[in-house]
Amino acid sequence: MDSWVRFSAQSQAKERVFRAAQYACTLLGYTLQKNGVSPEFLTRIKQLEAHMSLGRKLFRLGNSADALESAKRAIHLSDVVLRFCVTVSNLNRAMYFACDNILWAGKSGLVPHMDQEKWSQRSFRYYLFALIMNLSRDAYEIRLLMEREAGGKRPKSTETRHAHRADSGLQQLMLRLKVQLYLLGHVLRNNPPLLVDVVKNACDLFIPLDKLGLYKTNPGFVGLCGLTSSVLSILTIVHPWLKLKP
Amino acid sequence: MATAALLPVRAGTSPATESSGLSFPPVPPPPGGGAAVPGGWGLATLRPASRPSPGTVRQPAGPHPRSMEAFVNFTNQTRGRDRLFRATQYTCMLLSYLLERKTDKGMVIVKLKELESSMRFGRKLFRLGNMVHAMVAVRRTSQLPDLVLRLCLTASNFSRGLYFICDTVLWVKSVGLILDVDKQKWRNWATKCYYYSLLMNLARDVYEISWRMEKVAHKEENSSCCDEQDQDQICIDSEGLQPFLLLLYDTLRKNPPLLLDTMKNLCDLSSPLDRLGIYKTNPGVIGFCGLLSSLVGILTVASPQMKLKH
């Protein structure tokens, strides 16, 4: 009970819980539709999802300032690649929130004659760019850690010795790939925050890809990805050491 | 009759300080941003010392403006954000009442009412888990050593918990998950619970004020306060209402958290009184009182030292 009080005292945490509920509704709605449930119940689920979405839009009203503050902080990072990725990601996030605010104004009836579709597309585009930058940053972190691991293990590694002896080019490629995958697995296993961030960003990526029509999936898959991402976000709030720094 | 005689005599420590160990746990700092945490997972721990880690933050040369940071920290708290939306909601109510008489402002009024209902709905959604907060508060306050404080705060938090339950039922109905709910009945129950909670809070404020006034009165009696040269001292030997009011003013002036809490609870009282038909007012008064109460709420979130501790 006390931990729930501490958790829900953070607005970001509460927002994540409602995001999880929203995507759970999306997933549930799709599953029930497949199983041929009554249209009335399906309407209720969709209505709940819409309510959650609009409520979250309202609750995200001040988040542009948060994203800009993060961008301002990221500018001072010493690593050039990290500085670029994190700053650009946060700026895109700020733009996404700004578009989201305009969209909220339209949906709540404050700006009645507004092209909601256009603003929705615009907001998802910024969200997509932010996620791409986040994934680029993750890839960079993984590459650095893999290099570090490979550098430390190269003299002892039996796999690389076998790879040099292999006659077939394809066999050599397969072995190299196997080594790389082993290294990747090792790096991610030893860095839970990085693993969580990669999975979260990868899951989130399917949402704007679907909405922008770049890679069409079904609402069930989008719901599952959104739910997974939200649960991981909640996990990083409950256990701050799981959050990737900076 | 002397003013000192009006005050209940009670020796001992202040009810506010008696229970200082029972304050709520601090809200953890908002996640995100900042430099890499030492000892945590990250590149800093896995890279040679010669090369700076990507997580290292270069400190900016000039002074860093803190206003945006303060806003971010404020909105990262659920209570902070809720208070902002509440202030907006009541501002809309007040403005729509003030503009009602102006015939050319019809469209503006419609938009203000839409914004108000949007804020009300959003706040209802984000209050969903708050019954747990109220129950945790009940558990805490039931251990307070002071009997009156224990009774007032436990009853207040319990009523608040019931109010949140009614509020949740109303939200479930408004979303359309449950259809067979008597909305008016549940709204009435919610308002009653909120009203009782406020009454208990006000009883607690009155108790705190009387205790502090008594303390001041005794202190001034002992140090023979009727010194004509001292302009700041309040003479309590004289009869009538004026010295009592002076003493009350002096007590509240020296205790801003108590003044703010009393003011907030009095302002909040206007809404349930109107809704229950006990004391009918207009949306303008309710809007103004709600806005004032929300601003006090914002102040207590932004400056925690302004919050009355139990």
Coordinates of C-alpha atoms in Angstrom, one line a residue:
Chain A
M1 CA 0.0 0.0 0.0
D2 CA 2.8 2.4 1.0
S3 CA 4.7 1.6 -2.2
W4 CA 1.6 2.3 -4.3
V5 CA 1.3 5.7 -2.6
R6 CA 4.9 6.5 -3.4
F7 CA 4.5 5.2 -6.9
S8 CA 1.3 7.0 -7.8
A9 CA 2.6 10.2 -6.3
Q10 CA 4.6 10.6 -9.5
S11 CA 2.5 11.8 -12.4
Q12 CA 4.7 9.9 -14.9
A13 CA 3.9 6.7 -13.1
K14 CA 0.2 7.2 -13.1
E15 CA 0.3 8.1 -16.8
R16 CA 2.1 4.8 -17.5
V17 CA -0.6 2.8 -15.6
F18 CA -3.3 4.4 -17.7
R19 CA -1.2 3.8 -20.9
A20 CA -1.0 0.2 -19.9
A21 CA -4.8 0.1 -19.4
Q22 CA -5.4 1.8 -22.7
Y23 CA -3.3 -0.7 -24.7
A24 CA -4.8 -3.6 -22.7
C25 CA -8.2 -2.4 -23.9
T26 CA -6.9 -2.3 -27.5
L27 CA -5.6 -5.8 -27.2
L28 CA -8.7 -7.0 -25.4
G29 CA -11.0 -5.4 -27.9
Y30 CA -9.1 -7.1 -30.8
T31 CA -9.2 -10.5 -29.1
L32 CA -12.9 -10.3 -28.2
Q33 CA -13.7 -9.2 -31.8
K34 CA -11.9 -12.3 -33.1
N35 CA -13.9 -14.4 -30.7
G36 CA -17.2 -12.9 -31.7
V37 CA -18.3 -11.2 -28.5
S38 CA -21.4 -9.0 -28.3
P39 CA -21.0 -5.6 -30.1
E40 CA -22.4 -3.8 -27.1
F41 CA -19.5 -5.0 -24.9
L42 CA -17.0 -4.2 -27.6
T43 CA -18.3 -0.7 -27.8
R44 CA -17.8 -0.3 -24.1
I45 CA -14.2 -1.5 -24.3
K46 CA -13.5 0.9 -27.2
Q47 CA -15.2 3.8 -25.3
L48 CA -13.0 3.1 -22.3
E49 CA -9.9 3.1 -24.5
A50 CA -10.9 6.4 -26.0
H51 CA -11.5 7.9 -22.5
M52 CA -8.1 6.7 -21.4
S53 CA -6.5 8.2 -24.5
L54 CA -8.2 11.6 -24.0
G55 CA -7.4 11.6 -20.3
R56 CA -3.7 10.9 -20.9
K57 CA -3.6 13.6 -23.5
L58 CA -4.8 16.1 -20.9
F59 CA -2.4 14.8 -18.3
R60 CA 0.5 15.2 -20.8
L61 CA -0.1 18.9 -21.2
G62 CA 3.0 20.1 -19.4
N63 CA 5.4 17.5 -20.8
S64 CA 6.9 19.7 -23.5
A65 CA 8.7 21.6 -20.8
D66 CA 9.9 18.3 -19.4
A67 CA 11.3 17.2 -22.8
L68 CA 12.9 20.6 -23.4
E69 CA 14.5 20.5 -20.0
S70 CA 15.9 17.0 -20.8
A71 CA 17.2 18.3 -24.1
K72 CA 18.9 21.2 -22.3
R73 CA 20.6 18.7 -20.0
A74 CA 21.6 16.3 -22.8
I75 CA 23.4 19.1 -24.6
H76 CA 26.1 19.0 -22.0
L77 CA 27.0 15.3 -22.4
S78 CA 30.6 14.7 -23.3
D79 CA 30.1 11.9 -25.9
V80 CA 29.2 13.5 -29.3
V81 CA 27.0 10.6 -30.5
L82 CA 25.1 10.3 -27.2
R83 CA 24.8 14.1 -27.1
F84 CA 23.3 14.2 -30.6
C85 CA 21.0 11.2 -30.2
V86 CA 19.6 12.1 -26.8
T87 CA 19.2 15.9 -27.6
V88 CA 17.5 15.3 -31.0
S89 CA 15.3 12.6 -29.4
N90 CA 14.1 15.0 -26.6
L91 CA 13.5 17.8 -29.1
N92 CA 11.3 15.5 -31.2
R93 CA 9.6 14.4 -28.1
A94 CA 8.9 18.0 -27.2
M95 CA 7.4 18.6 -30.7
Y96 CA 5.3 15.4 -30.3
F97 CA 3.9 16.7 -27.0
A98 CA 3.2 20.1 -28.6
C99 CA 1.2 18.4 -31.4
D100 CA -0.5 16.2 -28.9
N101 CA -1.6 19.3 -26.9
I102 CA -3.1 20.8 -30.1
L103 CA -4.8 17.4 -30.8
W104 CA -6.2 17.4 -27.2
A105 CA -7.7 20.9 -27.8
G106 CA -9.4 19.6 -30.9
K107 CA -10.7 16.5 -29.3
S108 CA -12.1 18.3 -26.3
G109 CA -13.9 20.7 -28.5
L110 CA -11.9 23.8 -27.8
V111 CA -10.7 24.1 -31.4
P112 CA -13.7 22.6 -33.3
H113 CA -12.6 23.2 -36.9
M114 CA -9.2 21.5 -36.7
D115 CA -7.8 18.9 -39.0
Q116 CA -7.3 16.2 -36.4
E117 CA -6.0 13.6 -38.9
K118 CA -3.2 16.0 -40.0
W119 CA -2.1 16.8 -36.5
S120 CA -2.3 13.2 -35.5
Q121 CA 0.0 12.2 -38.4
R122 CA 2.4 15.1 -37.5
S123 CA 2.5 14.0 -33.8
F124 CA 3.2 10.4 -34.7
R125 CA 6.0 11.5 -37.1
Y126 CA 7.8 13.3 -34.3
Y127 CA 7.2 10.3 -32.0
L128 CA 8.7 8.0 -34.7
F129 CA 11.8 10.2 -35.1
A130 CA 12.2 10.3 -31.3
L131 CA 12.1 6.5 -31.2
I132 CA 14.5 6.2 -34.1
M133 CA 17.0 8.4 -32.2
N134 CA 16.5 6.4 -29.0
L135 CA 17.2 3.1 -30.9
S136 CA 20.2 4.7 -32.5
R137 CA 21.5 5.6 -29.1
D138 CA 20.8 2.0 -27.9
A139 CA 22.7 0.6 -30.9
Y140 CA 25.6 2.9 -30.2
E141 CA 25.7 1.8 -26.5
I142 CA 25.5 -1.9 -27.5
R143 CA 28.3 -1.5 -30.1
L144 CA 30.6 0.2 -27.6
L145 CA 29.9 -2.5 -25.0
M146 CA 30.4 -5.3 -27.5
E147 CA 33.7 -3.8 -28.6
R148 CA 34.8 -3.6 -25.0
E149 CA 33.8 -7.2 -24.4
A150 CA 35.5 -8.4 -27.6
G151 CA 38.6 -6.5 -26.8
G152 CA 38.8 -8.2 -23.4
K153 CA 38.1 -11.7 -24.7
R154 CA 39.9 -11.8 -28.0
P155 CA 43.1 -13.6 -27.0
K156 CA 41.2 -16.4 -25.1
S157 CA 38.4 -16.8 -27.5
T158 CA 38.3 -20.3 -29.1
E159 CA 35.5 -19.3 -31.5
T160 CA 37.6 -16.7 -33.3
R161 CA 40.5 -19.2 -33.6
H162 CA 38.1 -21.7 -35.2
A163 CA 36.8 -19.0 -37.5
H164 CA 40.3 -18.3 -38.9
R165 CA 40.8 -22.0 -39.6
A166 CA 37.5 -22.4 -41.4
D167 CA 37.9 -22.9 -45.1
S168 CA 34.4 -22.0 -46.3
G169 CA 33.6 -18.3 -46.4
L170 CA 30.0 -19.0 -45.5
Q171 CA 31.1 -21.1 -42.5
Q172 CA 33.3 -18.3 -41.4
L173 CA 30.5 -15.8 -41.7
M174 CA 28.2 -18.1 -39.7
L175 CA 30.8 -18.4 -37.0
R176 CA 31.4 -14.7 -36.9
L177 CA 27.7 -14.1 -36.7
K178 CA 27.4 -16.7 -33.9
V179 CA 30.2 -14.9 -32.0
Q180 CA 28.5 -11.5 -32.5
L181 CA 25.2 -12.9 -31.3
Y182 CA 26.9 -14.4 -28.3
L183 CA 28.5 -11.1 -27.5
L184 CA 25.2 -9.3 -27.9
G185 CA 23.4 -11.7 -25.6
H186 CA 26.2 -11.4 -23.1
V187 CA 26.2 -7.5 -23.2
L188 CA 22.4 -7.3 -22.8
R189 CA 22.4 -9.9 -20.1
N190 CA 25.0 -7.9 -18.1
N191 CA 23.2 -4.6 -18.7
P192 CA 19.5 -4.9 -17.8
P193 CA 18.8 -1.2 -18.2
L194 CA 20.0 -1.3 -21.8
L195 CA 18.0 -4.5 -22.5
V196 CA 14.8 -2.9 -21.1
D197 CA 15.4 0.3 -23.1
V198 CA 15.9 -1.6 -26.4
V199 CA 12.8 -3.8 -25.9
K200 CA 10.7 -0.8 -24.9
N201 CA 11.8 1.3 -27.9
A202 CA 11.4 -1.6 -30.3
C203 CA 7.9 -2.2 -29.0
D204 CA 7.0 1.4 -29.2
L205 CA 8.2 1.6 -32.7
F206 CA 5.4 -0.5 -34.1
I207 CA 2.8 2.1 -32.9
P208 CA 3.8 5.0 -35.1
L209 CA 4.8 2.7 -37.9
D210 CA 1.2 1.4 -37.9
K211 CA -0.5 4.8 -37.5
L212 CA 1.6 6.3 -40.3
G213 CA 0.9 3.4 -42.6
L214 CA 4.7 2.6 -43.0
Y215 CA 4.3 -0.9 -41.6
K216 CA 0.7 -2.0 -41.2
T217 CA -0.1 -4.5 -38.4
N218 CA -3.3 -5.3 -36.6
P219 CA -4.7 -3.6 -33.4
G220 CA -3.9 -6.7 -31.4
F221 CA -0.2 -6.5 -32.2
V222 CA -0.2 -2.7 -31.5
G223 CA -2.0 -3.3 -28.2
L224 CA 0.5 -6.0 -27.2
C225 CA 3.5 -3.8 -28.1
G226 CA 2.0 -0.8 -26.2
L227 CA 1.2 -2.9 -23.2
T228 CA 4.7 -4.5 -23.1
S229 CA 6.3 -1.1 -23.4
S230 CA 4.1 0.4 -20.7
V231 CA 4.8 -2.5 -18.3
L232 CA 8.6 -2.0 -18.9
S233 CA 8.2 1.8 -18.3
I234 CA 6.4 1.0 -15.0
L235 CA 9.2 -1.3 -14.1
T236 CA 11.8 1.5 -14.6
I237 CA 9.8 3.8 -12.4
V238 CA 9.4 1.2 -9.6
H239 CA 13.1 0.2 -9.9
P240 CA 15.0 3.4 -11.0
W241 CA 18.2 1.4 -11.5
L242 CA 16.6 -0.2 -14.5
K243 CA 16.4 3.2 -16.2
L244 CA 19.1 3.8 -18.8
K245 CA 21.3 6.8 -17.8
P246 CA 21.7 9.5 -18.9
Chain B
M1 CA -14.7 38.0 30.5
A2 CA -11.0 37.7 29.9
T3 CA -9.9 36.3 26.6
A4 CA -7.7 33.7 28.3
A5 CA -10.8 32.2 29.8
L6 CA -12.2 31.5 26.3
L7 CA -9.4 29.2 25.5
P8 CA -9.2 25.5 26.5
V9 CA -6.3 24.9 28.9
R10 CA -4.1 22.1 27.8
A11 CA -0.5 21.6 28.7
G12 CA 2.0 19.7 26.7
T13 CA 3.5 20.0 23.3
S14 CA 1.9 21.2 20.1
P15 CA -0.3 18.7 18.3
A16 CA 1.7 19.5 15.2
T17 CA 5.0 18.6 16.7
E18 CA 3.7 15.6 18.7
S19 CA 3.4 13.5 15.5
S20 CA 6.3 14.8 13.5
G21 CA 7.5 11.2 12.9
L22 CA 4.3 10.3 11.0
S23 CA 4.6 12.5 7.9
F24 CA 4.2 10.9 4.5
P25 CA 7.3 9.4 2.8
P26 CA 8.9 11.9 0.4
V27 CA 8.0 11.6 -3.2
P28 CA 11.0 10.2 -5.1
P29 CA 12.7 12.6 -7.5
P30 CA 11.3 12.5 -11.1
P31 CA 13.1 9.9 -13.2
G32 CA 15.0 10.8 -16.3
G33 CA 17.8 13.2 -17.1
G34 CA 21.0 13.9 -15.3
A35 CA 24.4 12.3 -15.3
A36 CA 25.1 8.6 -15.0
V37 CA 24.6 7.2 -11.5
P38 CA 27.8 5.9 -9.9
G39 CA 27.6 2.2 -9.2
G40 CA 24.7 1.6 -11.6
W41 CA 24.8 -0.2 -14.9
G42 CA 26.1 1.9 -17.7
L43 CA 29.0 2.5 -19.9
A44 CA 30.9 4.5 -17.3
T45 CA 31.7 1.4 -15.3
L46 CA 32.9 -0.6 -18.4
R47 CA 35.1 1.9 -20.1
P48 CA 38.8 2.7 -19.5
A49 CA 39.4 5.7 -17.3
S50 CA 41.4 7.5 -20.0
R51 CA 38.3 8.1 -22.1
P52 CA 35.3 10.1 -20.8
S53 CA 32.2 8.0 -20.5
P54 CA 29.2 9.1 -22.7
G55 CA 27.2 9.6 -19.5
T56 CA 29.5 12.4 -18.3
V57 CA 27.9 15.8 -18.1
R58 CA 29.9 18.9 -19.0
Q59 CA 28.8 21.6 -16.6
P60 CA 27.6 24.7 -18.4
A61 CA 29.7 27.8 -17.8
G62 CA 27.0 30.3 -16.9
P63 CA 24.4 30.2 -14.2
H64 CA 21.5 27.8 -14.9
P65 CA 18.0 29.1 -15.0
R66 CA 15.9 27.1 -12.5
S67 CA 12.3 28.3 -13.4
M68 CA 11.6 25.5 -16.0
E69 CA 13.3 22.9 -13.8
A70 CA 11.0 24.0 -10.9
F71 CA 8.0 23.7 -13.1
V72 CA 9.1 20.2 -14.3
N73 CA 9.6 19.1 -10.7
F74 CA 6.2 20.4 -9.8
T75 CA 4.3 18.8 -12.6
N76 CA 6.1 15.5 -12.0
Q77 CA 4.1 15.2 -8.8
T78 CA 0.5 13.9 -9.4
R79 CA -0.8 16.3 -6.7
G80 CA 0.9 19.3 -8.4
R81 CA -0.6 18.5 -11.8
D82 CA -4.0 17.8 -10.3
R83 CA -4.0 21.2 -8.5
L84 CA -3.1 23.0 -11.7
F85 CA -6.0 21.3 -13.5
R86 CA -8.3 22.1 -10.6
A87 CA -7.3 25.7 -10.7
T88 CA -8.1 25.8 -14.4
Q89 CA -11.4 24.1 -13.9
Y90 CA -12.6 26.6 -11.3
T91 CA -11.2 29.5 -13.3
C92 CA -13.4 28.4 -16.2
M93 CA -16.4 28.2 -13.9
L94 CA -15.7 31.7 -12.6
L95 CA -15.1 33.2 -16.0
S96 CA -18.2 31.6 -17.6
Y97 CA -20.3 33.0 -14.7
L98 CA -18.8 36.5 -15.1
L99 CA -19.3 36.5 -18.9
E100 CA -22.8 35.0 -18.8
R101 CA -24.5 38.4 -18.7
K102 CA -22.6 39.6 -21.8
T103 CA -24.6 38.6 -24.9
D104 CA -21.7 38.7 -27.4
K105 CA -19.6 36.2 -25.4
G106 CA -21.8 33.1 -26.1
M107 CA -19.1 31.1 -28.0
V108 CA -16.5 31.9 -25.4
I109 CA -18.8 30.6 -22.6
V110 CA -19.4 27.4 -24.5
K111 CA -15.6 26.8 -24.9
L112 CA -15.0 27.6 -21.2
K113 CA -17.7 25.1 -20.2
E114 CA -16.2 22.5 -22.5
L115 CA -12.8 23.1 -21.0
E116 CA -14.2 22.9 -17.5
S117 CA -15.9 19.6 -18.1
S118 CA -12.8 18.3 -19.8
M119 CA -10.7 19.2 -16.8
R120 CA -13.3 17.7 -14.4
F121 CA -13.3 14.4 -16.4
G122 CA -9.5 14.2 -16.6
R123 CA -9.2 14.8 -12.8
K124 CA -11.7 12.1 -12.1
L125 CA -9.7 9.7 -14.2
F126 CA -6.5 10.5 -12.4
R127 CA -8.0 10.3 -9.0
L128 CA -8.8 6.6 -9.5
G129 CA -6.1 5.2 -7.2
N130 CA -6.5 7.8 -4.5
M131 CA -8.6 5.8 -2.2
V132 CA -5.5 3.8 -1.3
H133 CA -3.8 7.1 -0.4
A134 CA -6.7 7.9 1.9
M135 CA -6.6 4.4 3.6
V136 CA -2.8 4.7 4.1
A137 CA -3.4 8.1 5.7
V138 CA -6.1 6.6 8.0
R139 CA -3.7 3.9 9.1
R140 CA -1.1 6.6 9.9
T141 CA -3.3 9.0 11.7
S142 CA -4.9 6.3 13.8
Q143 CA -1.5 6.1 15.6
L144 CA -1.3 9.8 16.5
P145 CA -0.7 10.4 20.3
D146 CA -3.1 13.3 20.5
L147 CA -6.7 12.1 20.9
V148 CA -8.5 15.0 19.2
L149 CA -6.1 15.1 16.3
R150 CA -6.3 11.3 15.9
L151 CA -10.1 11.5 15.8
C152 CA -10.3 14.4 13.4
L153 CA -7.7 13.3 10.9
T154 CA -8.7 9.6 10.9
A155 CA -12.4 10.5 10.4
S156 CA -11.4 13.1 7.7
N157 CA -9.2 10.6 5.8
F158 CA -11.8 7.8 6.1
S159 CA -14.5 10.1 4.7
R160 CA -12.1 11.1 1.9
G161 CA -11.6 7.4 1.1
L162 CA -15.3 6.9 0.9
Y163 CA -15.5 10.0 -1.3
F164 CA -12.9 8.5 -3.7
I165 CA -14.9 5.2 -3.8
C166 CA -18.1 7.1 -4.8
D167 CA -16.1 9.1 -7.3
T168 CA -14.7 5.9 -8.9
V169 CA -18.3 4.5 -9.2
L170 CA -19.3 7.8 -10.9
W171 CA -16.4 7.6 -13.3
V172 CA -17.2 3.9 -14.2
K173 CA -20.7 5.0 -14.9
S174 CA -19.6 8.0 -17.0
V175 CA -17.3 5.8 -19.1
G176 CA -20.3 3.4 -19.7
L177 CA -18.8 0.2 -18.1
I178 CA -21.7 -0.1 -15.6
L179 CA -25.1 1.2 -16.7
D180 CA -27.4 0.5 -13.8
V181 CA -26.0 3.1 -11.4
D182 CA -28.2 5.9 -9.9
K183 CA -25.9 8.8 -10.7
Q184 CA -27.7 11.3 -8.6
K185 CA -27.6 9.1 -5.5
W186 CA -23.9 8.3 -5.8
R187 CA -23.1 12.0 -6.5
N188 CA -25.0 12.9 -3.4
W189 CA -23.1 10.3 -1.3
A190 CA -19.8 11.6 -2.8
T191 CA -20.6 15.2 -1.9
K192 CA -21.7 14.1 1.7
C193 CA -18.4 12.2 2.2
Y194 CA -16.4 15.2 0.9
Y195 CA -18.4 17.6 3.2
Y196 CA -17.8 15.4 6.3
S197 CA -14.1 15.2 5.4
L198 CA -13.9 19.0 5.2
L199 CA -15.8 19.5 8.5
M200 CA -13.3 17.2 10.3
N201 CA -10.4 19.1 8.7
L202 CA -11.9 22.4 9.9
A203 CA -12.5 20.9 13.4
R204 CA -8.8 20.0 13.4
D205 CA -7.9 23.6 12.4
V206 CA -10.1 25.1 15.1
Y207 CA -8.4 22.7 17.6
E208 CA -4.9 23.7 16.4
I209 CA -5.8 27.4 16.5
S210 CA -7.3 27.2 20.0
W211 CA -4.2 25.4 21.3
R212 CA -1.9 27.9 19.8
M213 CA -3.9 30.9 21.1
E214 CA -3.9 29.3 24.5
K215 CA -0.2 28.9 24.3
V216 CA 0.3 32.6 23.3
A217 CA -2.1 33.7 26.0
H218 CA -0.3 31.8 28.7
K219 CA 3.1 33.0 27.5
E220 CA 1.9 36.6 27.6
E221 CA 0.2 36.2 31.0
N222 CA 3.5 34.9 32.5
S223 CA 5.6 37.6 31.1
S224 CA 3.1 40.4 32.1
C225 CA 2.4 41.5 28.6
C226 CA 0.6 44.8 29.4
D227 CA 3.6 46.9 28.7
E228 CA 2.6 50.2 27.1
Q229 CA 5.9 50.7 25.4
D230 CA 5.7 47.4 23.5
Q231 CA 3.4 48.0 20.5
D232 CA 3.7 44.5 19.0
Q233 CA 2.4 42.7 22.1
I234 CA -1.3 41.9 22.6
C235 CA -2.9 42.5 25.9
I236 CA -5.1 39.7 26.9
D237 CA -6.4 40.9 30.2
S238 CA -9.0 43.3 28.6
E239 CA -12.5 42.1 28.0
G240 CA -14.5 41.6 24.8
L241 CA -14.2 40.4 21.2
Q242 CA -11.4 42.7 20.0
P243 CA -8.6 41.2 22.0
F244 CA -9.7 37.7 21.0
L245 CA -9.6 38.7 17.4
L246 CA -6.2 40.3 17.8
L247 CA -4.9 37.1 19.4
L248 CA -6.4 35.0 16.6
Y249 CA -4.8 37.3 14.0
D250 CA -1.5 37.1 15.8
T251 CA -1.7 33.3 16.0
L252 CA -2.5 32.8 12.3
R253 CA 0.1 35.4 11.3
K254 CA 2.8 33.4 13.1
N255 CA 1.6 30.1 11.6
P256 CA 1.2 30.5 7.8
P257 CA 0.6 26.7 7.3
L258 CA -2.3 26.8 9.7
L259 CA -3.7 30.0 8.1
L260 CA -3.5 28.5 4.6
D261 CA -5.1 25.2 5.7
T262 CA -8.0 26.9 7.4
M263 CA -8.5 29.2 4.4
K264 CA -8.4 26.3 2.0
N265 CA -10.9 24.2 3.9
L266 CA -13.3 27.2 4.3
C267 CA -13.1 27.8 0.5
D268 CA -13.6 24.2 -0.3
L269 CA -16.7 24.1 1.9
S270 CA -18.7 26.3 -0.5
S271 CA -19.1 23.6 -3.2
P272 CA -20.6 20.8 -1.1
L273 CA -22.8 23.3 0.8
D274 CA -24.2 24.4 -2.4
R275 CA -24.6 21.0 -3.9
L276 CA -26.3 19.5 -0.8
G277 CA -28.6 22.6 -0.7
I278 CA -27.5 23.5 2.8
Y279 CA -26.3 27.0 1.7
K280 CA -27.1 27.9 -1.9
T281 CA -24.7 30.2 -3.7
N282 CA -23.9 30.8 -7.4
P283 CA -21.3 29.3 -9.7
G284 CA -19.3 32.5 -9.4
V285 CA -18.7 32.1 -5.7
I286 CA -18.0 28.4 -6.1
G287 CA -15.6 29.1 -8.9
F288 CA -13.8 31.9 -6.9
C289 CA -13.6 29.7 -3.7
G290 CA -12.4 26.7 -5.7
L291 CA -9.7 28.8 -7.5
L292 CA -8.5 30.3 -4.2
S293 CA -8.4 26.8 -2.6
S294 CA -6.5 25.4 -5.7
L295 CA -3.9 28.2 -5.5
V296 CA -3.3 27.5 -1.9
G297 CA -3.0 23.8 -2.8
I298 CA -0.4 24.7 -5.5
L299 CA 1.5 26.8 -3.0
T300 CA 1.6 23.9 -0.5
V301 CA 2.9 21.5 -3.2
A302 CA 5.5 24.0 -4.5
S303 CA 6.6 24.9 -1.0
P304 CA 6.1 21.9 1.3
Q305 CA 7.0 23.9 4.4
M306 CA 3.6 25.7 3.9
K307 CA 1.7 22.4 4.3
L308 CA 0.2 21.8 7.7
K309 CA 1.9 18.7 9.3
H310 CA -0.2 16.4 11.5

